[in-house]
Coordinates of C-alpha atoms in Angstrom, one line a residue:
Chain W
X1 CA -60.2 -42.0 -19.2
X2 CA -63.4 -41.0 -17.4
X3 CA -63.1 -44.5 -15.4
X4 CA -59.9 -43.4 -13.8
X5 CA -60.5 -42.0 -10.5
X6 CA -58.4 -38.8 -9.1
X7 CA -56.1 -41.6 -7.2
X8 CA -55.4 -43.3 -10.4
X9 CA -54.4 -40.2 -12.0
X10 CA -51.9 -39.2 -9.5
X11 CA -50.8 -42.9 -9.6
X12 CA -50.6 -42.8 -13.3
X13 CA -48.8 -39.3 -13.6
X14 CA -46.0 -40.4 -11.0
X15 CA -45.5 -43.8 -13.1
X16 CA -45.4 -41.5 -16.4
X17 CA -42.8 -39.0 -14.7
X18 CA -40.6 -41.8 -13.6
X19 CA -41.3 -44.1 -16.6
X20 CA -40.4 -47.2 -14.3
X21 CA -40.5 -47.4 -10.4
X22 CA -39.4 -50.6 -9.1
X23 CA -40.7 -50.6 -5.5
X24 CA -44.2 -50.5 -4.3
X25 CA -43.0 -49.2 -0.9
X26 CA -41.3 -46.2 -2.8
X27 CA -44.3 -45.4 -5.0
X28 CA -46.5 -45.5 -1.9
X29 CA -44.4 -43.2 0.0
X30 CA -43.9 -40.9 -2.7
X31 CA -47.7 -40.6 -3.3
X32 CA -48.0 -40.0 0.5
X33 CA -45.3 -37.1 0.4
X34 CA -47.2 -35.4 -2.5
X35 CA -49.8 -34.7 0.1
X36 CA -48.0 -34.4 3.1
X37 CA -45.2 -32.3 2.0
X38 CA -46.9 -30.4 -1.2
X39 CA -50.2 -30.1 0.3
X40 CA -52.1 -31.5 -2.9
X41 CA -54.6 -33.7 -1.9
X42 CA -54.4 -37.1 -3.8
X43 CA -57.4 -39.2 -2.5
X44 CA -55.4 -41.9 -1.0
X45 CA -56.3 -42.4 2.7
X46 CA -53.3 -41.9 5.1
X47 CA -52.6 -43.7 8.2
X48 CA -51.3 -41.2 11.0
X49 CA -49.3 -44.2 12.4
X50 CA -47.6 -44.7 8.8
X51 CA -49.0 -48.0 8.6
X52 CA -49.1 -48.9 4.6
X53 CA -51.0 -51.9 4.6
X54 CA -54.4 -50.1 3.5
X55 CA -52.3 -47.6 1.6
X56 CA -50.8 -50.3 -0.6
X57 CA -54.0 -52.1 -0.8
X58 CA -55.5 -49.0 -2.5
X59 CA -52.7 -48.7 -4.8
X60 CA -53.1 -52.3 -5.9
X61 CA -56.7 -51.7 -6.7
X62 CA -55.9 -48.6 -8.8
X63 CA -52.9 -50.3 -10.5
X64 CA -55.4 -53.1 -11.7
X65 CA -57.8 -50.2 -13.2
X66 CA -54.8 -48.6 -14.9
X67 CA -53.4 -51.9 -16.4
X68 CA -57.0 -52.5 -17.8
X69 CA -56.7 -49.2 -19.4
X70 CA -53.5 -50.2 -20.9
X71 CA -51.7 -47.4 -19.0
X72 CA -49.4 -49.4 -16.8
X73 CA -47.6 -52.5 -17.0
X74 CA -46.9 -54.1 -13.4
X75 CA -45.2 -57.3 -12.8
X76 CA -43.7 -58.8 -9.7
X77 CA -39.9 -60.2 -10.1
X78 CA -38.4 -62.6 -7.6
X79 CA -34.7 -62.8 -6.9
X80 CA -32.7 -64.6 -4.4
X81 CA -31.2 -62.5 -1.6
X82 CA -27.8 -62.8 0.2
X83 CA -29.0 -65.0 2.9
X84 CA -31.0 -67.5 0.5
X85 CA -34.2 -65.6 1.1
X86 CA -36.6 -64.7 -1.8
X87 CA -36.7 -60.9 -2.7
X88 CA -40.1 -59.8 -4.3
X89 CA -39.7 -56.7 -6.7
X90 CA -42.9 -54.8 -7.7
X91 CA -42.3 -53.1 -11.0
X92 CA -44.5 -50.4 -12.5
X93 CA -43.9 -49.3 -16.2
X94 CA -45.4 -46.6 -18.1
X95 CA -46.9 -48.0 -21.2
X96 CA -46.6 -45.8 -24.6
X97 CA -50.3 -45.2 -24.2
X98 CA -49.5 -43.4 -20.9
X99 CA -46.7 -41.5 -22.3
X100 CA -48.4 -40.2 -25.2
X101 CA -51.6 -38.9 -23.2
X102 CA -52.2 -35.8 -21.1
X103 CA -53.8 -36.8 -17.7
X104 CA -56.5 -34.5 -16.2
X105 CA -54.7 -33.1 -13.4
X106 CA -53.7 -29.6 -12.7
X107 CA -50.6 -27.7 -13.3
X108 CA -49.7 -27.5 -9.5
X109 CA -50.7 -31.3 -9.1
X110 CA -48.3 -32.3 -11.9
X111 CA -45.8 -29.9 -10.3
X112 CA -46.1 -31.6 -7.1
X113 CA -45.8 -35.1 -8.6
X114 CA -42.5 -34.2 -10.5
X115 CA -41.2 -32.4 -7.5
X116 CA -41.5 -35.5 -5.5
X117 CA -40.3 -37.7 -7.8
X118 CA -37.2 -35.6 -8.2
X119 CA -36.7 -35.5 -4.5
X120 CA -37.3 -39.0 -3.5
X121 CA -36.3 -41.1 -6.4
X122 CA -32.7 -41.2 -5.7
X123 CA -33.2 -43.0 -2.1
X124 CA -33.5 -46.5 -1.4
X125 CA -36.7 -48.0 0.1
X126 CA -34.4 -48.2 3.1
X127 CA -33.4 -44.8 3.2
X128 CA -36.9 -43.7 2.9
X129 CA -38.0 -46.0 5.6
X130 CA -35.4 -44.2 7.9
X131 CA -36.7 -41.0 6.8
X132 CA -40.2 -42.2 8.0
X133 CA -38.9 -43.5 11.3
X134 CA -37.2 -40.3 12.2
X135 CA -39.5 -38.0 11.2
X136 CA -43.2 -39.3 11.0
X137 CA -43.2 -42.2 13.4
X138 CA -41.5 -40.1 16.1
X139 CA -44.0 -37.5 15.8
X140 CA -41.2 -34.9 14.6
X141 CA -41.7 -31.9 12.6
X142 CA -39.6 -31.1 9.6
X143 CA -37.4 -28.2 10.6
X144 CA -36.4 -27.2 6.7
X145 CA -40.4 -26.9 6.4
X146 CA -40.6 -24.9 9.3
X147 CA -37.9 -22.4 8.2
X148 CA -39.3 -22.4 4.7
X149 CA -42.9 -21.5 6.0
X150 CA -41.5 -18.6 8.3
X151 CA -39.4 -17.4 5.4
X152 CA -43.0 -17.3 3.4
X153 CA -44.9 -15.8 6.0
X154 CA -42.5 -13.0 6.6
X155 CA -42.6 -12.2 2.7
X156 CA -46.3 -12.2 2.9
X157 CA -46.7 -10.1 5.8
X158 CA -44.3 -7.4 4.1
X159 CA -46.2 -7.5 1.1
X160 CA -49.4 -7.1 2.8
X161 CA -47.8 -4.4 4.8
X162 CA -47.0 -2.5 1.5
X163 CA -50.7 -3.0 0.4
X164 CA -49.4 -5.5 -2.2
X165 CA -46.5 -3.7 -3.6
X166 CA -43.9 -6.4 -3.9
X167 CA -41.2 -4.0 -4.8
X168 CA -41.3 -1.9 -1.9
X169 CA -41.6 -4.9 0.3
X170 CA -38.8 -6.3 -1.1
X171 CA -36.8 -2.9 -0.6
X172 CA -37.7 -2.7 2.9
X173 CA -36.6 -6.7 3.2
X174 CA -33.4 -5.8 1.9
X175 CA -32.3 -3.2 4.1
X176 CA -33.7 -4.8 7.1
Chain H
X1 CA -28.8 -30.3 -17.2
X2 CA -25.3 -29.1 -16.5
X3 CA -22.0 -31.1 -16.5
X4 CA -19.9 -30.0 -13.6
X5 CA -16.7 -29.9 -15.8
X6 CA -15.1 -26.6 -15.3
X7 CA -17.7 -25.5 -12.6
X8 CA -15.8 -23.8 -10.0
X9 CA -18.5 -21.7 -8.0
X10 CA -21.9 -22.8 -6.4
X11 CA -24.5 -20.8 -4.8
X12 CA -25.1 -22.2 -1.6
X13 CA -28.7 -21.6 0.1
X14 CA -28.7 -20.7 3.9
X15 CA -30.8 -24.1 4.6
X16 CA -27.5 -25.8 3.5
X17 CA -25.9 -24.4 6.4
X18 CA -28.9 -24.9 8.9
X19 CA -28.8 -28.4 7.9
X20 CA -25.4 -29.1 8.6
X21 CA -25.6 -27.5 12.0
X22 CA -29.0 -28.2 13.5
X23 CA -28.5 -32.0 13.9
X24 CA -32.1 -32.9 14.1
X25 CA -33.6 -33.4 10.9
X26 CA -33.8 -36.2 8.4
X27 CA -30.5 -38.2 8.8
X28 CA -30.2 -38.5 4.7
X29 CA -30.5 -34.6 4.4
X30 CA -27.7 -34.1 7.1
X31 CA -25.5 -36.8 5.7
X32 CA -25.7 -35.7 1.9
X33 CA -25.1 -32.0 3.3
X34 CA -22.0 -33.3 4.9
X35 CA -20.8 -35.1 2.0
X36 CA -21.7 -32.1 -0.3
X37 CA -19.5 -29.8 1.8
X38 CA -16.8 -32.2 1.8
X39 CA -16.9 -32.5 -1.8
X40 CA -16.6 -28.6 -2.1
X41 CA -13.8 -28.6 0.5
X42 CA -11.7 -31.4 -1.3
X43 CA -12.3 -30.3 -4.7
X44 CA -11.5 -26.4 -4.7
X45 CA -14.9 -25.2 -5.3
X46 CA -15.9 -21.8 -4.1
X47 CA -19.1 -21.2 -2.2
X48 CA -21.2 -18.1 -3.0
X49 CA -23.8 -17.1 -0.3
X50 CA -25.9 -14.0 -0.8
X51 CA -25.2 -11.9 2.5
X52 CA -28.8 -11.2 3.0
X53 CA -29.8 -15.0 2.7
X54 CA -26.8 -15.9 5.0
X55 CA -28.2 -13.3 7.8
X56 CA -31.2 -15.6 7.9
X57 CA -29.2 -18.0 10.0
X58 CA -29.5 -15.2 12.4
X59 CA -32.7 -16.3 13.2
X60 CA -31.5 -19.5 14.7
X61 CA -29.2 -18.4 17.9
X62 CA -28.3 -22.0 19.0
X63 CA -26.7 -22.5 15.7
X64 CA -24.9 -19.1 15.0
X65 CA -21.5 -19.6 16.8
X66 CA -21.0 -22.8 14.9
X67 CA -21.9 -21.3 11.3
X68 CA -20.2 -18.0 12.1
X69 CA -16.9 -20.3 12.9
X70 CA -17.6 -22.3 9.9
X71 CA -17.9 -19.1 7.8
X72 CA -14.6 -17.7 9.1
X73 CA -12.7 -20.7 8.5
X74 CA -14.0 -20.8 4.8
X75 CA -13.2 -16.9 4.4
X76 CA -9.6 -17.4 5.5
X77 CA -9.1 -19.9 2.9
X78 CA -10.8 -17.8 0.5
X79 CA -13.1 -20.6 -0.4
X80 CA -16.2 -18.2 0.6
X81 CA -17.6 -15.1 -1.4
X82 CA -20.4 -13.0 0.2
X83 CA -22.4 -11.3 -2.1
X84 CA -23.4 -8.0 -0.7
X85 CA -26.9 -6.4 -0.6
X86 CA -26.0 -3.5 -2.9
X87 CA -25.5 -5.7 -5.8
X88 CA -29.4 -6.0 -6.0
X89 CA -30.2 -2.5 -5.7
X90 CA -30.9 -2.3 -9.7
X91 CA -32.6 -5.8 -9.7
X92 CA -35.8 -5.0 -7.6
X93 CA -38.0 -5.3 -10.9
X94 CA -36.4 -8.5 -12.0
X95 CA -36.9 -10.2 -8.2
X96 CA -40.4 -9.0 -8.3
X97 CA -40.9 -10.7 -11.8
X98 CA -39.4 -13.7 -10.5
X99 CA -41.8 -13.8 -7.8
X100 CA -45.1 -13.3 -10.0
X101 CA -43.7 -15.8 -12.5
X102 CA -43.7 -18.3 -9.7
X103 CA -47.1 -17.2 -8.4
X104 CA -48.4 -17.9 -11.9
X105 CA -47.0 -21.5 -11.6
X106 CA -48.6 -21.8 -8.1
X107 CA -45.3 -21.8 -6.4
X108 CA -44.7 -19.9 -3.3
X109 CA -41.2 -18.2 -3.0
X110 CA -39.7 -15.9 -0.3
X111 CA -37.7 -13.0 -0.9
X112 CA -34.7 -14.8 -0.2
X113 CA -35.8 -17.5 -2.8
X114 CA -36.4 -15.2 -5.3
X115 CA -33.2 -13.3 -4.8
X116 CA -31.1 -16.6 -5.0
X117 CA -33.3 -17.5 -8.2
X118 CA -32.4 -14.1 -9.8
X119 CA -28.5 -14.4 -9.0
X120 CA -28.3 -18.0 -10.2
X121 CA -30.4 -17.1 -13.4
X122 CA -27.9 -14.0 -14.2
X123 CA -24.7 -15.6 -13.1
X124 CA -25.5 -19.1 -14.4
X125 CA -23.8 -20.4 -11.5
X126 CA -25.7 -23.5 -10.0
X127 CA -27.7 -23.0 -7.2
X128 CA -27.6 -25.6 -4.3
X129 CA -30.6 -25.9 -1.8
X130 CA -32.7 -28.1 0.0
X131 CA -35.9 -26.0 -0.6
X132 CA -38.3 -27.8 -2.7
X133 CA -40.4 -24.6 -3.9
X134 CA -37.0 -22.9 -5.2
X135 CA -35.6 -26.1 -6.9
X136 CA -39.3 -26.3 -8.6
X137 CA -39.2 -22.8 -10.0
X138 CA -35.6 -23.3 -11.2
X139 CA -36.6 -26.6 -13.0
X140 CA -39.4 -24.8 -14.8
X141 CA -37.3 -21.6 -15.9
X142 CA -34.1 -24.0 -16.7
X143 CA -32.1 -22.6 -14.2
X144 CA -29.5 -24.9 -12.8
X145 CA -30.2 -25.8 -9.2
X146 CA -29.6 -29.2 -7.3
X147 CA -30.2 -30.5 -3.8
X148 CA -26.8 -31.8 -2.4
X149 CA -27.7 -35.3 -3.0
X150 CA -28.1 -34.6 -6.5
X151 CA -25.2 -32.4 -6.8
X152 CA -22.9 -35.3 -5.4
X153 CA -24.7 -37.8 -7.9
X154 CA -23.7 -35.5 -10.7
X155 CA -20.3 -34.8 -9.3
X156 CA -19.6 -38.4 -9.0
X157 CA -20.6 -38.9 -12.4
X158 CA -18.4 -36.1 -13.9
X159 CA -15.6 -36.6 -11.4
X160 CA -13.3 -38.4 -14.0
X161 CA -13.4 -35.3 -16.1
X162 CA -13.3 -32.7 -13.4
X163 CA -10.2 -30.7 -13.3
X164 CA -8.3 -31.1 -10.1

């Protein structure tokens, strides 16, 4: 597995967790969120303007290598849309070989992948697109992440005030 | 994974209330929060909020009156139970253990996260939150915790068998 890059490992692990991902856009965005929202560096290049052109190109490149290693099956399916248009679906499936191996990623990296998959897999690419539009494209910050960071900072500050004694810090926090 | 049959109580994180009232975050988060709270209202669930966690909403003065109004309404209908801080007075070690365990897994939890994880673990009542770190910890420790959208999904699947 030495020929697989860090990016490839992230991609393979995400497909392994999912078993099957039926949207290239969703796959690309989940990889993007692993870095943006969990702070884990994947190695993929991100575009501030959310232009996924380069990004999906990078995915294609990695998928090709993973296919050669027999870790991912990739296929395109075409179906007829409601308006007579052709809908192309990109399908990524984990092979049995992938399911059986442990990829060389840290516990934190694997957890970030699992967590992002759990959070976003139930949304459709359209919903994910809407999410991007609202949050990233308009340059907004996520209030929920801001709230979380403030609570973590308060906790860290209190523990540090009590010189690392979490129990005393907790007691103070509870009576505040 | 739990089946939502016979589950009548849910621990709700303060972030759910903030998501309901702040009106500026991802549309899907707000929509799912609303739908989740509608399910609670229409299906005789009881919401449990840890008082100390609820106090976190004080940090958002612009939302406070709406949140308090919501709380009063639910309390008057007997659908909200606040867990007093004194309930945790002998639980300091357990809460700190949770923080240490999370740290070992490289998950950062705040005191309010650890408090909720401890309560959910002890009572076996599912916890509803948008907080990814808290969810991640709960997954690792087999504590039932769901984002509102996940809860809706499980509820809809189990709906035909849930006692009304």
